[in-house]
Tab-separated table of C-alpha atoms and ligand atoms in Angstrom:
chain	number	residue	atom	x	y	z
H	1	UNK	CA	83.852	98.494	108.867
H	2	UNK	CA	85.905	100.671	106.528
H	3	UNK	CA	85.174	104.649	107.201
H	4	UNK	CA	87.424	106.810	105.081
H	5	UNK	CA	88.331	110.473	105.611
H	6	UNK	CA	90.229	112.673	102.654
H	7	UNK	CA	92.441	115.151	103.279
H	8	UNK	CA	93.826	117.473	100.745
H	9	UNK	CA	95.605	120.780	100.609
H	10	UNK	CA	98.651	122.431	99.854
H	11	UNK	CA	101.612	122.599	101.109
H	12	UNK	CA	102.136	123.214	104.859
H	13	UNK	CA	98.408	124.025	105.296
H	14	UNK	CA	97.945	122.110	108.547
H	15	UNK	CA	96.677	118.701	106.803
H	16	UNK	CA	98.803	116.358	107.991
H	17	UNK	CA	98.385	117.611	111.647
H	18	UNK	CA	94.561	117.531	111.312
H	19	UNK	CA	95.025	113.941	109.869
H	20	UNK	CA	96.835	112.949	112.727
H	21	UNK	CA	95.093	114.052	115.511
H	22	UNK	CA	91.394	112.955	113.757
H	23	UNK	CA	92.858	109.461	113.361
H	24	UNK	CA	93.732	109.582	116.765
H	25	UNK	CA	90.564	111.103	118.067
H	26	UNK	CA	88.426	108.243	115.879
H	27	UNK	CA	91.321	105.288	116.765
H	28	UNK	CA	91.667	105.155	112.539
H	29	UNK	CA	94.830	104.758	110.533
H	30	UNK	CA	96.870	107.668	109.274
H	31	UNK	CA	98.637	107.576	105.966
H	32	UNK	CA	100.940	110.725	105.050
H	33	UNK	CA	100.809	110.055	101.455
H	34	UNK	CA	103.324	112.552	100.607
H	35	UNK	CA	105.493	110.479	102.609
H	36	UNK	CA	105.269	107.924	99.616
H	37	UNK	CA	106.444	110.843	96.670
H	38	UNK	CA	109.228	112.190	99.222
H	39	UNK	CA	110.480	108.504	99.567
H	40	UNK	CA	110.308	107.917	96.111
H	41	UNK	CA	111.990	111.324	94.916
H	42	UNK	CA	114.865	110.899	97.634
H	43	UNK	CA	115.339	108.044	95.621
H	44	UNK	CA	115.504	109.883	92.433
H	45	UNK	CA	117.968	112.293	94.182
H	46	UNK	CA	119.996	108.613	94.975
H	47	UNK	CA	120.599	108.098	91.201
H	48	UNK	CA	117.657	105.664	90.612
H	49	UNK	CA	115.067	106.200	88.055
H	50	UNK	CA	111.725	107.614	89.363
H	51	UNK	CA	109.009	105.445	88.035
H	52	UNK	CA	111.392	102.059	89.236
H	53	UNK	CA	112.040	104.083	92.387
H	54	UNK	CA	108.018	104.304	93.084
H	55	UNK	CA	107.567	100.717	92.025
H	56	UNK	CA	110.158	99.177	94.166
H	57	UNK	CA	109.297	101.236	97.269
H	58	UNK	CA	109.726	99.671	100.690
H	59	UNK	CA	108.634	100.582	103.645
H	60	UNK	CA	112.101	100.919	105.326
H	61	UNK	CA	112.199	103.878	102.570
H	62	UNK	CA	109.724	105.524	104.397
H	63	UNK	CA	111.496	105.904	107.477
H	64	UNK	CA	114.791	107.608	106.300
H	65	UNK	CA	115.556	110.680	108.466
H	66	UNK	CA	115.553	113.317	105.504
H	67	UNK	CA	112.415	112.939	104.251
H	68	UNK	CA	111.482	115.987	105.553
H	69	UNK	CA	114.246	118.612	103.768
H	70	UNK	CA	113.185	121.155	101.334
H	71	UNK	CA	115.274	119.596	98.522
H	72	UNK	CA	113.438	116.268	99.005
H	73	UNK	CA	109.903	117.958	99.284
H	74	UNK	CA	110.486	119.186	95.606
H	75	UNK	CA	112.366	116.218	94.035
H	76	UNK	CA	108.107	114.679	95.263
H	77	UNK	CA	106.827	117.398	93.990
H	78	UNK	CA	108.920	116.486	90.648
H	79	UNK	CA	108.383	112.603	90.593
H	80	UNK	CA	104.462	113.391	91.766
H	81	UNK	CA	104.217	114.664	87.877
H	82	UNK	CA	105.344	111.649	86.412
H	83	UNK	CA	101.387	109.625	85.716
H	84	UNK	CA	103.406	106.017	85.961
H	85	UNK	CA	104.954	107.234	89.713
H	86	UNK	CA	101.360	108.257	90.383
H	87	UNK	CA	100.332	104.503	89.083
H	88	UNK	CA	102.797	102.520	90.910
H	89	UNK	CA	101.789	104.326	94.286
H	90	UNK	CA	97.727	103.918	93.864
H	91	UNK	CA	97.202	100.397	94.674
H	92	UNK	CA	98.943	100.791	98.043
H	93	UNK	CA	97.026	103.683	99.191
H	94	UNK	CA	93.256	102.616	98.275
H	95	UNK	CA	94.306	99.345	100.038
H	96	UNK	CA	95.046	101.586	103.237
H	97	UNK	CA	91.869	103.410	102.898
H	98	UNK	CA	89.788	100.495	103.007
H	99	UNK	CA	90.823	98.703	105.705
H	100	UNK	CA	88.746	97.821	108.558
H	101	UNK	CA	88.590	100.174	111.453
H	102	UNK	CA	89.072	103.584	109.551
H	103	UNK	CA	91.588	105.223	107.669
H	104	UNK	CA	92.470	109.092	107.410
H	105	UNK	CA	94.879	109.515	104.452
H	106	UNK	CA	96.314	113.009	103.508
H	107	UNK	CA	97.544	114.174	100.470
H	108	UNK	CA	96.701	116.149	96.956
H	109	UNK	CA	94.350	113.771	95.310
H	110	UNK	CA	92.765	111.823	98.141
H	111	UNK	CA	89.486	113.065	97.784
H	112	UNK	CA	89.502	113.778	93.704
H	113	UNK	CA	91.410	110.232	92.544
H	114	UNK	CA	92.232	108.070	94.923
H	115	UNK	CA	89.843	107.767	97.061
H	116	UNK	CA	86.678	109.032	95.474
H	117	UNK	CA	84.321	107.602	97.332
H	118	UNK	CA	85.773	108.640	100.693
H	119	UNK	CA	83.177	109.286	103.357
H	120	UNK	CA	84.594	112.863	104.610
H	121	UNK	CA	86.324	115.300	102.057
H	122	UNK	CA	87.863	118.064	103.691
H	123	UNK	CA	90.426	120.322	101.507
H	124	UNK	CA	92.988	122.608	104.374
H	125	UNK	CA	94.358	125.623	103.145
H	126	UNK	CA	96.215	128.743	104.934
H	127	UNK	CA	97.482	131.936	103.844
H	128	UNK	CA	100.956	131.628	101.571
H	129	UNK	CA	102.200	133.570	104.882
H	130	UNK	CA	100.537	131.534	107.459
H	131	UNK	CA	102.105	129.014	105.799
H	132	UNK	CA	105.164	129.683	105.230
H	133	UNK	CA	105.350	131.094	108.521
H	134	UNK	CA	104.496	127.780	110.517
H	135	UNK	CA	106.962	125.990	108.011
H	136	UNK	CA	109.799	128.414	108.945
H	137	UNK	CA	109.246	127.213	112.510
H	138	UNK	CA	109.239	123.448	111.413
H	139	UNK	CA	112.176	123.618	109.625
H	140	UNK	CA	114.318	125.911	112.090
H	141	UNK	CA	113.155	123.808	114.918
H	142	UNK	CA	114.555	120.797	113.120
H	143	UNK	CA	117.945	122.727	112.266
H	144	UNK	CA	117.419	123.830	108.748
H	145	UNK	CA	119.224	127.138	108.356
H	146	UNK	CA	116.353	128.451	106.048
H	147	UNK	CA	115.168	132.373	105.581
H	148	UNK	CA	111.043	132.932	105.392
H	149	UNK	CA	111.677	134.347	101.616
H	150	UNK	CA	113.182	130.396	101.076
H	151	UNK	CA	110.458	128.846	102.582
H	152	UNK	CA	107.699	131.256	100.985
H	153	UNK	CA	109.428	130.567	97.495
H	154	UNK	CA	109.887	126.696	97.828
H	155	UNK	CA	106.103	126.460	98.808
H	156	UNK	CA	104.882	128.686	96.033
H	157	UNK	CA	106.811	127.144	93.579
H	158	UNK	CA	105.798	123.474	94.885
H	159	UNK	CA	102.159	124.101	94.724
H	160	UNK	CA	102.372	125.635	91.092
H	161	UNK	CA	103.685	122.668	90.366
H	162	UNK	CA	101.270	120.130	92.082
H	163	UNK	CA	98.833	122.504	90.649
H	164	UNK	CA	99.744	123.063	87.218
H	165	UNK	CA	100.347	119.255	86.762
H	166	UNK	CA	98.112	117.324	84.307
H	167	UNK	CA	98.508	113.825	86.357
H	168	UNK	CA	96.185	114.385	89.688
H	169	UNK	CA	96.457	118.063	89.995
H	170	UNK	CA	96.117	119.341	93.521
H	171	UNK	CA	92.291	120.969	93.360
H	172	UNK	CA	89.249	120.545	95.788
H	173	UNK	CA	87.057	117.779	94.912
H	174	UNK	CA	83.635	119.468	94.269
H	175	UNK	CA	82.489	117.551	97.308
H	176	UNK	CA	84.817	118.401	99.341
H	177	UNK	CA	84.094	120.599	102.735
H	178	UNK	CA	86.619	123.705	102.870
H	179	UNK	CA	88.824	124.416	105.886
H	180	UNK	CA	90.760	127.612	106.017
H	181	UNK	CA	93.129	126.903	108.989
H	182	UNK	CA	95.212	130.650	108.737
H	183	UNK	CA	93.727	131.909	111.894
H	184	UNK	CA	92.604	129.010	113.471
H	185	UNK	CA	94.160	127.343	116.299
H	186	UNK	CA	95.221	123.512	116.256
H	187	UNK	CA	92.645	122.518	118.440
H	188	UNK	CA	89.822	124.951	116.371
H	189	UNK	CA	90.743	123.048	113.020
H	190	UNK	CA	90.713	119.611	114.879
H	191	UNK	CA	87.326	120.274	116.084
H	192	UNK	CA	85.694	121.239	112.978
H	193	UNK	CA	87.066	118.739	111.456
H	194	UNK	CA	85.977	116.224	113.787
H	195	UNK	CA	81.904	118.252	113.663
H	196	UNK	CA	82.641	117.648	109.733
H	197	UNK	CA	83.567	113.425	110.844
H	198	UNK	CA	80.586	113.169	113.375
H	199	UNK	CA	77.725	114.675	110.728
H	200	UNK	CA	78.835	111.947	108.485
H	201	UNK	CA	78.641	109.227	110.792
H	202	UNK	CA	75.046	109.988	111.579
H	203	UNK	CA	73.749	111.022	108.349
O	301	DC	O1	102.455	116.557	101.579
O	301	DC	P1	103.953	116.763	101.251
O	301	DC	O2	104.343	118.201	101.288
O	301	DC	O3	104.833	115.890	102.086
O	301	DC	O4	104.086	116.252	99.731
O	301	DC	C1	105.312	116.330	99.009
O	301	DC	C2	105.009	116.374	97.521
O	301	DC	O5	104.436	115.138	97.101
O	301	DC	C3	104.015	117.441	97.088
O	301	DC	O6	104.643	118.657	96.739
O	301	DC	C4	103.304	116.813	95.916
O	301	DC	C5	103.437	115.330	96.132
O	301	DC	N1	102.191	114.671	96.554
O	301	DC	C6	101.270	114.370	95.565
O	301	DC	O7	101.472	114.701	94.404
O	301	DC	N2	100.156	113.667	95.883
O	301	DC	C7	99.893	113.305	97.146
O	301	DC	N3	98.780	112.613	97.417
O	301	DC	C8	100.805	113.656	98.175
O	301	DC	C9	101.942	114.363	97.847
């Protein structure tokens, strides 16, 4: 039976490691659709032209070793503007959400456009500094020779962006249940998150 669990936020807010671990603590599938915009806009970054970059995405692109970099988080951030990039990449993800057995898919417009009808909404957010703080460890632990004032500047100017957009702008579904992670431990977001999952199931 399909079960499906939204997860918005901005960046670096702890969604993607909530996603994780609650598709690991339910046994569902876990789509990082940002994954899909970084993909496509290290593409872009490659010469090719956005909206043919989205449409011809494979799932080798997905795996490239970069995908990660702050140069590639804004060329998605960029391409994620475009409403035909945004088009090419919808039919892929609502396909993922319904599947059989569960899906937990993170992103910026799970909950609002693609996935509407998704049985948990939870929108993550942090502190700019929380954030940027937890990023700064990310990236240096990865090699990145990054300041905080980078990181803090890249993220603001990223979510201004998402936010400002007109195509799927990054908002809270009205539905959705709010999660503030900025002094919460890993294992306090999981398990509200997961209190969030389990009401659902029985109601
Ligand atoms: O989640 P992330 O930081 O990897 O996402 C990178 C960019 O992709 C983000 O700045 C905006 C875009 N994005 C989006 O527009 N919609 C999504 N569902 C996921 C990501």
């Amino acid at each position: 039976m399909a079960f499906t669990i939204a997860i918005d936020g901005p960046a670096a807010a702890g969604k993607g490691t909530v996603a994780r671990q609650l598709a690991a603590h339910f046994g569902f599938a876990h789509l990082d659709t940002g994954l899909l915009y970084r993909a496509t806009g290290r593409r872009m970054l490659a010469g090719m032209d956005a909206v043919e970059a989205a449409r011809t995405l494979q799932p080798s692109d997905l795996k490239a070793g970069d995908l990660r970099t702050p140069e590639v988080g804004q060329a998605a951030s960029r391409v994620a503007a475009i409403p035909e990039v945004r088009q090419a990449l919808i039919d892929f993800q609502r396909a993922f959400a319904s599947r059989a057995g569960g899906a937990v898919l993170d992103g910026r417009d799970i909950g609002t456009v693609i996935c509407p009808d998704a049985d948990v909404k939870l929108y993550v957010t942090a502190s700019d500094d929380v954030r940027a703080a937890r990023r700064l460890t990310e990236l240096t632990a990865t090699g990145h020779d990054v300041t905080y004032n980078d990181v803090l500047a890249d993220l603001r100017l990223r979510d201004a962006r998402d936010s400002a957009r007109t195509a799927a702008p990054l908002k809270p579904a009205s539905d959705a249940v709010l999660l503030d992670t900025s002094t919460l431990t890993i294992a306090q977001a999981l398990a509200a998150a997961i209190a969030e999952v389990e009401r659902a199931q029985q109601s």
